[in-house]
PDB file of C-alpha atoms in Angstrom:
ATOM      1  CA  MET A 702      -7.856  26.966 166.096  1.00 48.00           C
ATOM      2  CA  VAL A 703      -6.106  30.178 167.230  1.00 53.00           C
ATOM      3  CA  MET A 704      -3.895  31.797 164.615  1.00 54.00           C
ATOM      4  CA  ASN A 705      -0.650  33.414 165.568  1.00 57.00           C
ATOM      5  CA  LEU A 706      -1.012  36.924 164.170  1.00 55.00           C
ATOM      6  CA  LYS A 707       2.602  37.842 164.847  1.00 56.00           C
ATOM      7  CA  LYS A 708       3.825  35.283 162.331  1.00 54.00           C
ATOM      8  CA  GLU A 709       1.444  36.544 159.680  1.00 52.00           C
ATOM      9  CA  LYS A 710       2.431  40.201 160.033  1.00 62.00           C
ATOM     10  CA  GLN A 711       5.596  41.315 158.355  1.00 71.00           C
ATOM     11  CA  MET A 712       7.982  43.288 160.480  1.00 74.00           C
ATOM     12  CA  ALA A 713       7.919  46.959 159.534  1.00 74.00           C
ATOM     13  CA  ALA A 714      11.160  48.821 158.932  1.00 72.00           C
ATOM     14  CA  PRO A 715      12.417  50.734 161.978  1.00 69.00           C
ATOM     15  CA  LYS A 716      11.266  54.349 162.163  1.00 70.00           C
ATOM     16  CA  GLY A 717      12.024  57.410 164.236  1.00 68.00           C
ATOM     17  CA  LEU A 718      14.562  56.910 167.016  1.00 68.00           C
ATOM     18  CA  LYS A 719      15.138  53.264 166.078  1.00 72.00           C
ATOM     19  CA  LYS A 720      15.934  53.945 162.416  1.00 78.00           C
ATOM     20  CA  PRO A 721      19.634  53.483 161.603  1.00 81.00           C
ATOM     21  CA  ASN A 722      21.189  56.646 160.165  1.00 82.00           C
ATOM     22  CA  GLU A 723      24.663  57.463 158.932  1.00 90.00           C
ATOM     23  CA  ILE A 724      26.858  58.848 161.691  1.00 91.00           C
ATOM     24  CA  SER A 725      30.172  60.707 161.708  1.00 91.00           C
ATOM     25  CA  GLY A 726      33.412  58.799 162.003  1.00 90.00           C
ATOM     26  CA  ALA A 727      34.189  60.434 165.359  1.00 91.00           C
ATOM     27  CA  LEU A 728      30.864  59.293 166.823  1.00 92.00           C
ATOM     28  CA  ALA A 729      31.320  55.790 165.384  1.00 92.00           C
ATOM     29  CA  VAL A 730      34.704  55.482 167.116  1.00 92.00           C
ATOM     30  CA  VAL A 731      33.325  56.638 170.476  1.00 92.00           C
ATOM     31  CA  ILE A 732      30.276  54.348 170.489  1.00 92.00           C
ATOM     32  CA  GLY A 733      32.129  51.419 168.914  1.00 90.00           C
ATOM     33  CA  ALA A 734      29.958  51.144 165.798  1.00 87.00           C
ATOM     34  CA  LYS A 735      31.386  48.704 163.269  1.00 83.00           C
ATOM     35  CA  LYS A 736      29.796  50.599 160.388  1.00 84.00           C
ATOM     36  CA  ASN A 737      29.066  54.286 160.166  1.00 87.00           C
ATOM     37  CA  LYS A 738      25.369  53.547 160.808  1.00 89.00           C
ATOM     38  CA  ALA A 739      23.503  53.525 164.104  1.00 88.00           C
ATOM     39  CA  SER A 740      20.128  54.517 165.474  1.00 89.00           C
ATOM     40  CA  ARG A 741      19.810  57.587 167.691  1.00 88.00           C
ATOM     41  CA  ILE A 742      19.019  55.279 170.627  1.00 89.00           C
ATOM     42  CA  ASP A 743      22.202  53.273 170.027  1.00 91.00           C
ATOM     43  CA  CYS A 744      24.198  56.522 169.818  1.00 91.00           C
ATOM     44  CA  ILE A 745      22.900  57.807 173.165  1.00 91.00           C
ATOM     45  CA  ARG A 746      23.364  54.391 174.785  1.00 93.00           C
ATOM     46  CA  GLY A 747      26.914  54.120 173.413  1.00 93.00           C
ATOM     47  CA  LEU A 748      27.825  57.633 174.531  1.00 93.00           C
ATOM     48  CA  TRP A 749      26.632  56.948 178.080  1.00 93.00           C
ATOM     49  CA  LYS A 750      28.599  53.699 178.141  1.00 95.00           C
ATOM     50  CA  TYR A 751      31.732  55.582 177.022  1.00 95.00           C
ATOM     51  CA  ILE A 752      31.165  58.453 179.477  1.00 95.00           C
ATOM     52  CA  LYS A 753      30.707  56.105 182.431  1.00 95.00           C
ATOM     53  CA  LYS A 754      33.639  53.863 181.451  1.00 96.00           C
ATOM     54  CA  HIS A 755      36.011  56.851 181.277  1.00 96.00           C
ATOM     55  CA  GLU A 756      34.435  58.589 184.310  1.00 95.00           C
ATOM     56  CA  LEU A 757      33.739  61.809 182.403  1.00 94.00           C
ATOM     57  CA  ASN A 758      30.608  62.866 184.281  1.00 93.00           C
ATOM     58  CA  ASP A 759      30.405  64.663 187.578  1.00 93.00           C
ATOM     59  CA  GLY A 760      26.767  64.924 188.544  1.00 91.00           C
ATOM     60  CA  ARG A 761      25.003  66.730 185.703  1.00 92.00           C
ATOM     61  CA  LYS A 762      28.246  67.876 184.059  1.00 95.00           C
ATOM     62  CA  ILE A 763      30.104  65.957 181.338  1.00 95.00           C
ATOM     63  CA  THR A 764      33.739  66.923 180.771  1.00 95.00           C
ATOM     64  CA  PRO A 765      34.768  65.633 177.322  1.00 94.00           C
ATOM     65  CA  ASP A 766      38.117  63.952 176.722  1.00 94.00           C
ATOM     66  CA  ALA A 767      39.866  64.250 173.321  1.00 94.00           C
ATOM     67  CA  LYS A 768      37.638  61.694 171.520  1.00 93.00           C
ATOM     68  CA  LEU A 769      34.409  63.073 172.956  1.00 93.00           C
ATOM     69  CA  ALA A 770      35.501  66.645 172.172  1.00 93.00           C
ATOM     70  CA  GLU A 771      35.575  65.690 168.468  1.00 92.00           C
ATOM     71  CA  VAL A 772      31.949  64.595 168.707  1.00 91.00           C
ATOM     72  CA  PHE A 773      30.794  67.628 170.710  1.00 90.00           C
ATOM     73  CA  GLY A 774      32.981  70.120 168.848  1.00 89.00           C
ATOM     74  CA  SER A 775      34.376  71.564 172.086  1.00 90.00           C
ATOM     75  CA  LYS A 776      36.246  70.591 175.238  1.00 92.00           C
ATOM     76  CA  LYS A 777      33.885  72.731 177.341  1.00 94.00           C
ATOM     77  CA  PRO A 778      31.865  70.814 179.945  1.00 95.00           C
ATOM     78  CA  ILE A 779      28.209  70.319 178.999  1.00 93.00           C
ATOM     79  CA  ASP A 780      25.038  69.596 180.950  1.00 94.00           C
ATOM     80  CA  ILE A 781      23.675  66.054 180.544  1.00 92.00           C
ATOM     81  CA  MET A 782      20.361  67.437 179.311  1.00 92.00           C
ATOM     82  CA  LYS A 783      22.133  68.808 176.210  1.00 90.00           C
ATOM     83  CA  LEU A 784      23.712  65.466 175.268  1.00 87.00           C
ATOM     84  CA  ALA A 785      21.064  64.494 172.698  1.00 84.00           C
ATOM     85  CA  GLY A 786      21.264  67.885 171.017  1.00 86.00           C
ATOM     86  CA  MET A 787      25.060  67.788 170.860  1.00 85.00           C
ATOM     87  CA  ILE A 788      25.097  64.588 168.831  1.00 84.00           C
ATOM     88  CA  SER A 789      22.540  65.789 166.281  1.00 86.00           C
ATOM     89  CA  LYS A 790      25.256  67.358 164.151  1.00 87.00           C
ATOM     90  CA  ASN A 791      26.923  63.915 163.919  1.00 89.00           C
ATOM     91  CA  ILE A 792      23.825  62.139 162.576  1.00 86.00           C
ATOM     92  CA  VAL A 793      22.844  62.418 158.915  1.00 83.00           C
ATOM     93  CA  LYS A 794      19.073  62.342 158.498  1.00 73.00           C
ATOM     94  CA  ASP A 795      17.630  60.459 155.529  1.00 65.00           C
ATOM     95  CA  GLU A 796      14.626  62.146 154.006  1.00 56.00           C
TER      96      GLU A 796
END
């Protein structure tokens, strides 16, 4: 008889990028988080959804609107490669 090992193993708590962390209120509003907790992956995914919905990107450049400027801390356009770094200040790391 073959045992199903997946049922026997307990699911480990999410770690790293999948671990839910506290986020700022401004970021929660932009990504549509119901609580002020989200994983870094959910934050990036939510930001891209918001950026595309409001047509804020032009090639590699993102031009923030008022809500996104609160998250980024500036209304200056940013390069898409700096997006992950810009949200770091809005995520509280648990240690």
